Amino acid sequence: MTTQTPVISCANVWKLFGPHPKKYLANMPAGRSFDDIRKDGYIAGVRDVSVDINRGEMLVVMGLSGSGKSTLVRCFSRLHEITGGTIEVDGQDIMALNDRDLIELRRNKMGMVFQSFGLLPHRTVLENVAFPLEMRGQDRHDRRERALEVIKLVGLEGREEYFPRELSGGQQQRVGIARSLAIEPDIWFLDEPFSALDPLIRREMQDEFLRLQEMLGKTIVFITHDFDEALRLADRIAIMKDGAIEQCDTPDQIVLNPATPYVRKFTEDIEKSRVVHARVLATPMNGHIPDGTPIRAGATILQLARQLVNETREELPVANGNGELIGILNRQEALDVLLGEG
Amino acid sequence: MAVAQTNVAVPAPTLTRMRVAQILLAAAVLLAAARPVLPEFLIRVPEWAVLPYNVWMQALFDFIKDDLGLIHLTRGISAVLEVLLDITANLLYGKHRWPFFEPIPWTAIAAGAAVIGYWLGGWRLAAVAGGTFVWVALIGQWNLAMQTMSVIVVAAPVAFLLGLLLGIAAWKSSRFERFLAPILSILQTLPFFTYLLPAVIFFKVGPTAGCVATIVYAIPPMVLMTTLGLKKVSPEVVEAGNMAGSTRWQMLRHVYLPAARTEILVGVNQVIMLCLAMVVLTAFIGMPGLGAKLLSLMNSLKLGRSFEIGVTIVLIAVTLDRLSKAWVVKQPEHFERGTSWAARHKYLVGGIAAFAAFYVLAQFVQVADHITRKQELSMGSEIDDVIRAALANDTVTAVTGWLRWFLITWVLIPFRNALLWLPTPSVLLAIAAAGYAVGGRKSALTVLAFFGIVALTGWWDRSIITLYAVVCAVILAMLIGLPLGIAAARNPRWANPILLACDTMQTFPSFIYLIPAIMLFSVNDVAVVFAILIFATVPLTRYTIEGMRAVPEELIEAADMAGASRNQKLMKVQLPLALPTMAVGFNQAIMFAFFMVIIAAFIGTQDLGQELQRTLAGNDLGKNFVLGMCVSLMALTFNHIIMRWSNDRRKALGVG
Ligand SMILES: Nc1ncnc2c1ncn2[C@@H]1O[C@H](COP(=O)(O)OP(=O)(O)O)[C@@H](O)[C@H]1O
Ligand SMILES: [Mg+2]
């Protein structure tokens, strides 16, 4: 995570579905709930969302089905016209773009992966992957070369001439991923990319995805309704309910300090020790340095479990990757987290 | 459990609606009972109230035609079509027109068709496609068939293009779609005579008019299928296209149209089949070809030759249908990298090679080029004799004679007289009652308006005669089609062959069905009813089978577990659930019947069809159109009531 200007910055974004959403929103009294709005004949896909996404960050959007995750992400890419608020991408208000500029933006900066792949059935793998390149008018030879490159990257070499229907679900999603990467986008949207896959394949694809992300370092908005997946991938998690973001924070903070009862309920069944890192529990040293070998700041409490149980010290020094001490870990506190009483 | 549930869902919220419908029906019955004492104006719409629609229509047509100058536009279109038709006529049967080629040898066309068949569906389709053309040539009907084909190969692509464009427009603009929808429904129910006369008046007599009528007739399903296909494209595919930065044109060209391929090709299949059906009927405006020949043969009762032409038309229908259906399901195949161009396009290469080889061969061998009168294998007169002998057989004549007598004296005439006896308002009330029962006030008013217009045209009696033939034939068709469908559905061994037979028979041009009718009953009302009956039995059987087969397996198992007997299962589970689908078949049967009854006009019915056929001789477009609307409105009334009921019922049952 860096502290530059955000890549995507949105403020008070609303997306209502219904007959005259703009007019309705303009005259809507403040504080109307999701259900109130529905009684008025509108569906609030996105409700007053403000969030910034930083360069190179992976934001995972979570929530139950129908909570507005897909809608929010489609607002970022202006697949939906928002009803209210502003969305800026690289400082540019995307609602102000005309058709041409919007097309340019999508052709050069954004890639998207879909839950049911969204492949064009009449095109081969190669032609599907080359599709965005073709749309922006790249010549045949170049686009073929680039498409082959990304196909190799996602491990589909040798299947270039297959049609989507001849591939398994996992393979089809690899095509979807390759297609979204073909134009080398800065921003990558993934809408539940692995939800349609079997658990085993899903795991494999997540590993694959982490490998790609490490290599490419893109700004990513990743939607999932699977908490395990979110924890594996996220820098920050945004939890949505009824179109609004209930909490947007690091996984540690979300399990340790849920902002609303809904988030608490949502995270109840999570084993906290798997999520919480020593770094987060560490308190400032204030000049006092405990004895003994420090523990790693980046380790989860679960990873430290054996040591914590066997430890005789009540206070443990915590060191970051460079070996510098950054704080003190209270053993009791850490054990509470481990035993789920935190 | 499941059985109980389906029964519970039955009465639902229509009680009050039913009440109103019952009151309307009671009023209708009262009026009918009181007929002897009714004043004349309550029995039929009086003369003075009959509106001169035909005059208005004629004025409107004249205005459009002459004052708005549409005639110049249509003459321009005719000129273009004429050029196209001349080219195909020259190539296919050597009409002496530009580009002045010799006609293509029949062997080359048959070989080309066989290769296309092989590409689309392997050896079997190759045999069907090639075999059809071989048959046509050997039986000595090559020129007739090519006259017909030369119109189809122009009409089908034009209808496809226009349908596609209109379909895209309707999908783009919902306002245009709403505007188009009623026009399409009317077009689909308008009797074909009403296509023919305007075509003749606006587009010159001869092939051009036939071609235009054929095109217009074939467009509606293409429009509907295109719109349907475009609407069905998965939203994610659309979003993927948008995220790739496609422009609008790129979206249409590279995303929407290819993704709607299946529906569009189904539309192509329907276009081709409707073109064939219509082009055969253009015989009535004197277009040469298979239809004209068939018409004249039937008029002179040459049954053997009629039979042969019938077989030819059926074979062509089957070929065109199978080929285009195979194209719908044909998926692209991938080639390994490095496959050569020739290997990738082996069918194209093979087709051209076969075509060229026979073309060259035909330059040296006369039989390969064309079949002369001496060489042809037609056995028309022999078949004639056989048929006559068979029909003259005592038992056959006894059966058909008795049937004819029985139907005419005890069914057709009494029923017809009863319908004609009914006072007009009584019929209108009964129709309104049916409308109210299925769809409340709005439906009642709609169907009342439809039939009311028919009453006000002053063609009531003839409309009723048309209606009587339709209703009679459909009822008789139900007596055959429903038991057949139920029996077939209960026996899986039979279901598929019968479905296949129905599918195939549905592709035959309706004209064909007159052949057996005339053979068996010669020229009278029974033949008309019989022709409609066979034609209408097909959809009834087909949808009965489909409806019964669509009943979920769990429901049947649940009924089994509840200890239902075979008949209980049928009556309590399968039939109630299949009924909405069967209603669709019923609706189609009625639409088919309305179409057929008009064709049967040339046998000498005394209904709207006869009047319609008469208009063809002159240029009374107004009357032609009014008569056509009468047929269309009656058909639409049935369509509205049945489909409304079927859809509501489906929703209530949660099926389909
Ligand atoms: N095009 C649309 N028209 C009307 N309502 C929509 C549309 N798209 C989404 N919605 C509604 O918006 C809400 C959020 O949907 P979505 O963003 O797809 O949820 P999620 O992706 O979290 O499952 C749902 O109630 C859905 O019914
Ligand atoms: Mg979603």
PDB file of C-alpha atoms in Angstrom, chain A residues 38-209:
ATOM      1  CA  ARG A  38     -37.817  -0.186  -2.316  1.00  0.00           C
ATOM      2  CA  LYS A  39     -41.278   0.761  -1.102  1.00  0.00           C
ATOM      3  CA  ASP A  40     -41.028   3.787  -3.389  1.00  0.00           C
ATOM      4  CA  GLY A  41     -40.477   1.480  -6.327  1.00  0.00           C
ATOM      5  CA  TYR A  42     -36.714   1.737  -6.670  1.00  0.00           C
ATOM      6  CA  ILE A  43     -33.897  -0.664  -5.992  1.00  0.00           C
ATOM      7  CA  ALA A  44     -30.799   0.782  -4.446  1.00  0.00           C
ATOM      8  CA  GLY A  45     -27.967  -1.051  -6.133  1.00  0.00           C
ATOM      9  CA  VAL A  46     -25.358   1.235  -4.598  1.00  0.00           C
ATOM     10  CA  ARG A  47     -26.135   3.484  -1.657  1.00  0.00           C
ATOM     11  CA  ASP A  48     -23.950   6.450  -0.847  1.00  0.00           C
ATOM     12  CA  VAL A  49     -20.607   4.726  -1.284  1.00  0.00           C
ATOM     13  CA  SER A  50     -17.347   6.608  -0.792  1.00  0.00           C
ATOM     14  CA  VAL A  51     -14.111   4.723  -1.133  1.00  0.00           C
ATOM     15  CA  ASP A  52     -10.596   5.280  -2.490  1.00  0.00           C
ATOM     16  CA  ILE A  53      -8.513   2.593  -4.100  1.00  0.00           C
ATOM     17  CA  ASN A  54      -4.775   3.091  -4.151  1.00  0.00           C
ATOM     18  CA  ARG A  55      -2.272   2.159  -6.791  1.00  0.00           C
ATOM     19  CA  GLY A  56      -1.205  -1.456  -6.570  1.00  0.00           C
ATOM     20  CA  GLU A  57      -3.786  -2.231  -3.945  1.00  0.00           C
ATOM     21  CA  MET A  58      -6.092  -5.218  -3.976  1.00  0.00           C
ATOM     22  CA  LEU A  59      -9.491  -4.281  -2.646  1.00  0.00           C
ATOM     23  CA  VAL A  60     -11.808  -7.183  -2.092  1.00  0.00           C
ATOM     24  CA  VAL A  61     -15.530  -6.409  -2.099  1.00  0.00           C
ATOM     25  CA  MET A  62     -17.605  -8.823  -0.075  1.00  0.00           C
ATOM     26  CA  GLY A  63     -21.242  -9.268   0.729  1.00  0.00           C
ATOM     27  CA  LEU A  64     -24.182 -11.550   0.324  1.00  0.00           C
ATOM     28  CA  SER A  65     -25.695 -12.064  -3.063  1.00  0.00           C
ATOM     29  CA  GLY A  66     -27.717  -9.007  -4.066  1.00  0.00           C
ATOM     30  CA  SER A  67     -25.786  -6.666  -1.806  1.00  0.00           C
ATOM     31  CA  GLY A  68     -24.642  -4.543  -4.733  1.00  0.00           C
ATOM     32  CA  LYS A  69     -21.074  -5.759  -5.288  1.00  0.00           C
ATOM     33  CA  SER A  70     -21.397  -6.222  -9.024  1.00  0.00           C
ATOM     34  CA  THR A  71     -23.315  -2.996  -9.385  1.00  0.00           C
ATOM     35  CA  LEU A  72     -20.610  -1.032  -7.578  1.00  0.00           C
ATOM     36  CA  VAL A  73     -17.852  -2.411  -9.746  1.00  0.00           C
ATOM     37  CA  ARG A  74     -19.868  -1.759 -12.894  1.00  0.00           C
ATOM     38  CA  CYS A  75     -20.161   1.835 -11.768  1.00  0.00           C
ATOM     39  CA  PHE A  76     -16.353   2.083 -11.594  1.00  0.00           C
ATOM     40  CA  SER A  77     -16.113   1.116 -15.246  1.00  0.00           C
ATOM     41  CA  ARG A  78     -19.259   3.020 -16.176  1.00  0.00           C
ATOM     42  CA  LEU A  79     -21.002  -0.069 -17.411  1.00  0.00           C
ATOM     43  CA  HIS A  80     -23.716   1.482 -15.248  1.00  0.00           C
ATOM     44  CA  GLU A  81     -24.415   5.198 -15.330  1.00  0.00           C
ATOM     45  CA  ILE A  82     -24.433   6.284 -11.714  1.00  0.00           C
ATOM     46  CA  THR A  83     -27.394   8.172 -10.318  1.00  0.00           C
ATOM     47  CA  GLY A  84     -25.485  10.453  -7.979  1.00  0.00           C
ATOM     48  CA  GLY A  85     -21.989  11.207  -6.650  1.00  0.00           C
ATOM     49  CA  THR A  86     -18.678  11.259  -8.465  1.00  0.00           C
ATOM     50  CA  ILE A  87     -16.183   8.663  -9.582  1.00  0.00           C
ATOM     51  CA  GLU A  88     -12.699   9.659 -10.599  1.00  0.00           C
ATOM     52  CA  VAL A  89     -10.245   7.365 -12.293  1.00  0.00           C
ATOM     53  CA  ASP A  90      -6.706   8.722 -12.273  1.00  0.00           C
ATOM     54  CA  GLY A  91      -8.139  12.094 -11.360  1.00  0.00           C
ATOM     55  CA  GLN A  92     -10.539  12.122 -14.295  1.00  0.00           C
ATOM     56  CA  ASP A  93     -14.279  12.289 -13.613  1.00  0.00           C
ATOM     57  CA  ILE A  94     -15.533   9.370 -15.651  1.00  0.00           C
ATOM     58  CA  MET A  95     -19.101  10.602 -15.768  1.00  0.00           C
ATOM     59  CA  ALA A  96     -17.832  13.613 -17.729  1.00  0.00           C
ATOM     60  CA  LEU A  97     -16.285  11.453 -20.454  1.00  0.00           C
ATOM     61  CA  ASN A  98     -17.946  11.334 -23.841  1.00  0.00           C
ATOM     62  CA  ASP A  99     -18.424   8.064 -25.696  1.00  0.00           C
ATOM     63  CA  ARG A 100     -15.090   8.224 -27.482  1.00  0.00           C
ATOM     64  CA  ASP A 101     -13.084   8.951 -24.354  1.00  0.00           C
ATOM     65  CA  LEU A 102     -14.888   6.271 -22.420  1.00  0.00           C
ATOM     66  CA  ILE A 103     -14.053   3.752 -25.117  1.00  0.00           C
ATOM     67  CA  GLU A 104     -10.424   4.900 -25.025  1.00  0.00           C
ATOM     68  CA  LEU A 105     -10.347   4.538 -21.248  1.00  0.00           C
ATOM     69  CA  ARG A 106     -11.619   0.977 -21.453  1.00  0.00           C
ATOM     70  CA  ARG A 107      -9.356   0.105 -24.339  1.00  0.00           C
ATOM     71  CA  ASN A 108      -6.239   1.183 -22.491  1.00  0.00           C
ATOM     72  CA  LYS A 109      -6.747   1.133 -18.755  1.00  0.00           C
ATOM     73  CA  MET A 110      -9.325  -1.366 -17.650  1.00  0.00           C
ATOM     74  CA  GLY A 111      -9.739  -5.102 -17.768  1.00  0.00           C
ATOM     75  CA  MET A 112     -12.596  -7.138 -16.377  1.00  0.00           C
ATOM     76  CA  VAL A 113     -13.195 -10.793 -15.594  1.00  0.00           C
ATOM     77  CA  PHE A 114     -16.725 -12.146 -15.243  1.00  0.00           C
ATOM     78  CA  GLN A 115     -18.325 -14.805 -13.109  1.00  0.00           C
ATOM     79  CA  SER A 116     -19.654 -16.805 -16.061  1.00  0.00           C
ATOM     80  CA  PHE A 117     -16.686 -15.872 -18.179  1.00  0.00           C
ATOM     81  CA  GLY A 118     -18.546 -13.835 -20.823  1.00  0.00           C
ATOM     82  CA  LEU A 119     -16.616 -15.444 -23.658  1.00  0.00           C
ATOM     83  CA  LEU A 120     -17.736 -14.990 -27.228  1.00  0.00           C
ATOM     84  CA  PRO A 121     -18.934 -18.448 -28.225  1.00  0.00           C
ATOM     85  CA  HIS A 122     -18.117 -18.139 -31.920  1.00  0.00           C
ATOM     86  CA  ARG A 123     -14.487 -17.213 -31.419  1.00  0.00           C
ATOM     87  CA  THR A 124     -11.527 -19.435 -30.670  1.00  0.00           C
ATOM     88  CA  VAL A 125      -9.435 -18.960 -27.558  1.00  0.00           C
ATOM     89  CA  LEU A 126      -6.954 -16.952 -29.571  1.00  0.00           C
ATOM     90  CA  GLU A 127      -9.636 -14.772 -31.125  1.00  0.00           C
ATOM     91  CA  ASN A 128     -11.307 -14.236 -27.775  1.00  0.00           C
ATOM     92  CA  VAL A 129      -8.082 -13.122 -26.166  1.00  0.00           C
ATOM     93  CA  ALA A 130      -7.220 -10.918 -29.122  1.00  0.00           C
ATOM     94  CA  PHE A 131     -10.718  -9.408 -29.143  1.00  0.00           C
ATOM     95  CA  PRO A 132      -9.942  -6.237 -27.150  1.00  0.00           C
ATOM     96  CA  LEU A 133      -6.845  -5.697 -29.284  1.00  0.00           C
ATOM     97  CA  GLU A 134      -8.893  -6.113 -32.422  1.00  0.00           C
ATOM     98  CA  MET A 135     -11.408  -3.606 -31.154  1.00  0.00           C
ATOM     99  CA  ARG A 136      -8.741  -0.984 -30.735  1.00  0.00           C
ATOM    100  CA  GLY A 137      -7.570  -1.636 -34.247  1.00  0.00           C
ATOM    101  CA  GLN A 138      -4.213  -3.266 -33.614  1.00  0.00           C
ATOM    102  CA  ASP A 139      -2.923  -5.058 -36.676  1.00  0.00           C
ATOM    103  CA  ARG A 140      -3.406  -8.771 -37.046  1.00  0.00           C
ATOM    104  CA  HIS A 141       0.182  -9.777 -36.523  1.00  0.00           C
ATOM    105  CA  ASP A 142       0.730  -7.730 -33.366  1.00  0.00           C
ATOM    106  CA  ARG A 143      -2.434  -8.816 -31.731  1.00  0.00           C
ATOM    107  CA  ARG A 144      -1.760 -12.445 -32.451  1.00  0.00           C
ATOM    108  CA  GLU A 145       1.650 -12.152 -30.887  1.00  0.00           C
ATOM    109  CA  ARG A 146       0.364 -10.415 -27.796  1.00  0.00           C
ATOM    110  CA  ALA A 147      -2.552 -12.839 -27.460  1.00  0.00           C
ATOM    111  CA  LEU A 148      -0.206 -15.832 -27.629  1.00  0.00           C
ATOM    112  CA  GLU A 149       1.911 -14.204 -24.947  1.00  0.00           C
ATOM    113  CA  VAL A 150      -0.965 -13.858 -22.465  1.00  0.00           C
ATOM    114  CA  ILE A 151      -2.344 -17.265 -23.344  1.00  0.00           C
ATOM    115  CA  LYS A 152       1.002 -18.668 -22.335  1.00  0.00           C
ATOM    116  CA  LEU A 153       0.954 -16.572 -19.188  1.00  0.00           C
ATOM    117  CA  VAL A 154      -2.303 -18.171 -18.031  1.00  0.00           C
ATOM    118  CA  GLY A 155      -1.108 -21.641 -18.986  1.00  0.00           C
ATOM    119  CA  LEU A 156      -3.340 -22.365 -21.959  1.00  0.00           C
ATOM    120  CA  GLU A 157      -0.622 -22.982 -24.502  1.00  0.00           C
ATOM    121  CA  GLY A 158      -1.699 -25.443 -27.150  1.00  0.00           C
ATOM    122  CA  ARG A 159      -5.400 -24.607 -26.796  1.00  0.00           C
ATOM    123  CA  GLU A 160      -5.325 -21.479 -28.925  1.00  0.00           C
ATOM    124  CA  GLU A 161      -7.561 -22.882 -31.623  1.00  0.00           C
ATOM    125  CA  TYR A 162     -10.183 -24.362 -29.311  1.00  0.00           C
ATOM    126  CA  PHE A 163     -13.654 -22.911 -28.980  1.00  0.00           C
ATOM    127  CA  PRO A 164     -14.929 -22.018 -25.496  1.00  0.00           C
ATOM    128  CA  ARG A 165     -17.425 -24.880 -25.461  1.00  0.00           C
ATOM    129  CA  GLU A 166     -14.505 -27.318 -25.832  1.00  0.00           C
ATOM    130  CA  LEU A 167     -12.882 -26.131 -22.583  1.00  0.00           C
ATOM    131  CA  SER A 168     -13.542 -26.872 -18.916  1.00  0.00           C
ATOM    132  CA  GLY A 169     -14.830 -24.120 -16.629  1.00  0.00           C
ATOM    133  CA  GLY A 170     -11.399 -23.446 -15.197  1.00  0.00           C
ATOM    134  CA  GLN A 171      -9.881 -23.225 -18.642  1.00  0.00           C
ATOM    135  CA  GLN A 172     -12.628 -20.906 -19.801  1.00  0.00           C
ATOM    136  CA  GLN A 173     -11.928 -18.588 -16.914  1.00  0.00           C
ATOM    137  CA  ARG A 174      -8.251 -18.622 -17.832  1.00  0.00           C
ATOM    138  CA  VAL A 175      -9.336 -17.375 -21.243  1.00  0.00           C
ATOM    139  CA  GLY A 176     -11.383 -14.671 -19.529  1.00  0.00           C
ATOM    140  CA  ILE A 177      -8.364 -13.675 -17.472  1.00  0.00           C
ATOM    141  CA  ALA A 178      -6.078 -13.697 -20.489  1.00  0.00           C
ATOM    142  CA  ARG A 179      -8.509 -11.542 -22.424  1.00  0.00           C
ATOM    143  CA  SER A 180      -8.711  -8.997 -19.643  1.00  0.00           C
ATOM    144  CA  LEU A 181      -4.922  -8.845 -19.445  1.00  0.00           C
ATOM    145  CA  ALA A 182      -4.285  -8.582 -23.163  1.00  0.00           C
ATOM    146  CA  ILE A 183      -4.383  -4.810 -23.237  1.00  0.00           C
ATOM    147  CA  GLU A 184      -2.128  -4.550 -20.141  1.00  0.00           C
ATOM    148  CA  PRO A 185      -4.704  -2.692 -18.064  1.00  0.00           C
ATOM    149  CA  ASP A 186      -3.755  -0.603 -15.037  1.00  0.00           C
ATOM    150  CA  ILE A 187      -6.960  -1.474 -13.282  1.00  0.00           C
ATOM    151  CA  TRP A 188      -8.310  -4.950 -13.092  1.00  0.00           C
ATOM    152  CA  PHE A 189     -11.873  -5.789 -12.088  1.00  0.00           C
ATOM    153  CA  LEU A 190     -12.776  -9.342 -11.213  1.00  0.00           C
ATOM    154  CA  ASP A 191     -16.424 -10.136 -10.466  1.00  0.00           C
ATOM    155  CA  GLU A 192     -16.526 -13.406  -8.555  1.00  0.00           C
ATOM    156  CA  PRO A 193     -14.142 -14.925 -11.075  1.00  0.00           C
ATOM    157  CA  PHE A 194     -13.860 -18.279  -9.332  1.00  0.00           C
ATOM    158  CA  SER A 195     -17.371 -18.727  -7.894  1.00  0.00           C
ATOM    159  CA  ALA A 196     -18.546 -20.887 -10.773  1.00  0.00           C
ATOM    160  CA  LEU A 197     -15.652 -23.308 -10.363  1.00  0.00           C
ATOM    161  CA  ASP A 198     -15.292 -26.468  -8.301  1.00  0.00           C
ATOM    162  CA  PRO A 199     -13.544 -25.986  -4.944  1.00  0.00           C
ATOM    163  CA  LEU A 200     -10.344 -27.762  -6.025  1.00  0.00           C
ATOM    164  CA  ILE A 201     -10.029 -25.816  -9.247  1.00  0.00           C
ATOM    165  CA  ARG A 202     -10.916 -22.660  -7.368  1.00  0.00           C
ATOM    166  CA  ARG A 203      -7.970 -23.152  -5.039  1.00  0.00           C
ATOM    167  CA  GLU A 204      -5.656 -23.743  -7.971  1.00  0.00           C
ATOM    168  CA  MET A 205      -6.922 -20.661  -9.755  1.00  0.00           C
ATOM    169  CA  GLN A 206      -6.428 -18.544  -6.625  1.00  0.00           C
ATOM    170  CA  ASP A 207      -2.798 -19.618  -6.439  1.00  0.00           C
ATOM    171  CA  GLU A 208      -2.417 -18.873 -10.100  1.00  0.00           C
ATOM    172  CA  PHE A 209      -4.031 -15.500  -9.590  1.00  0.00           C
TER     173      PHE A 209
END
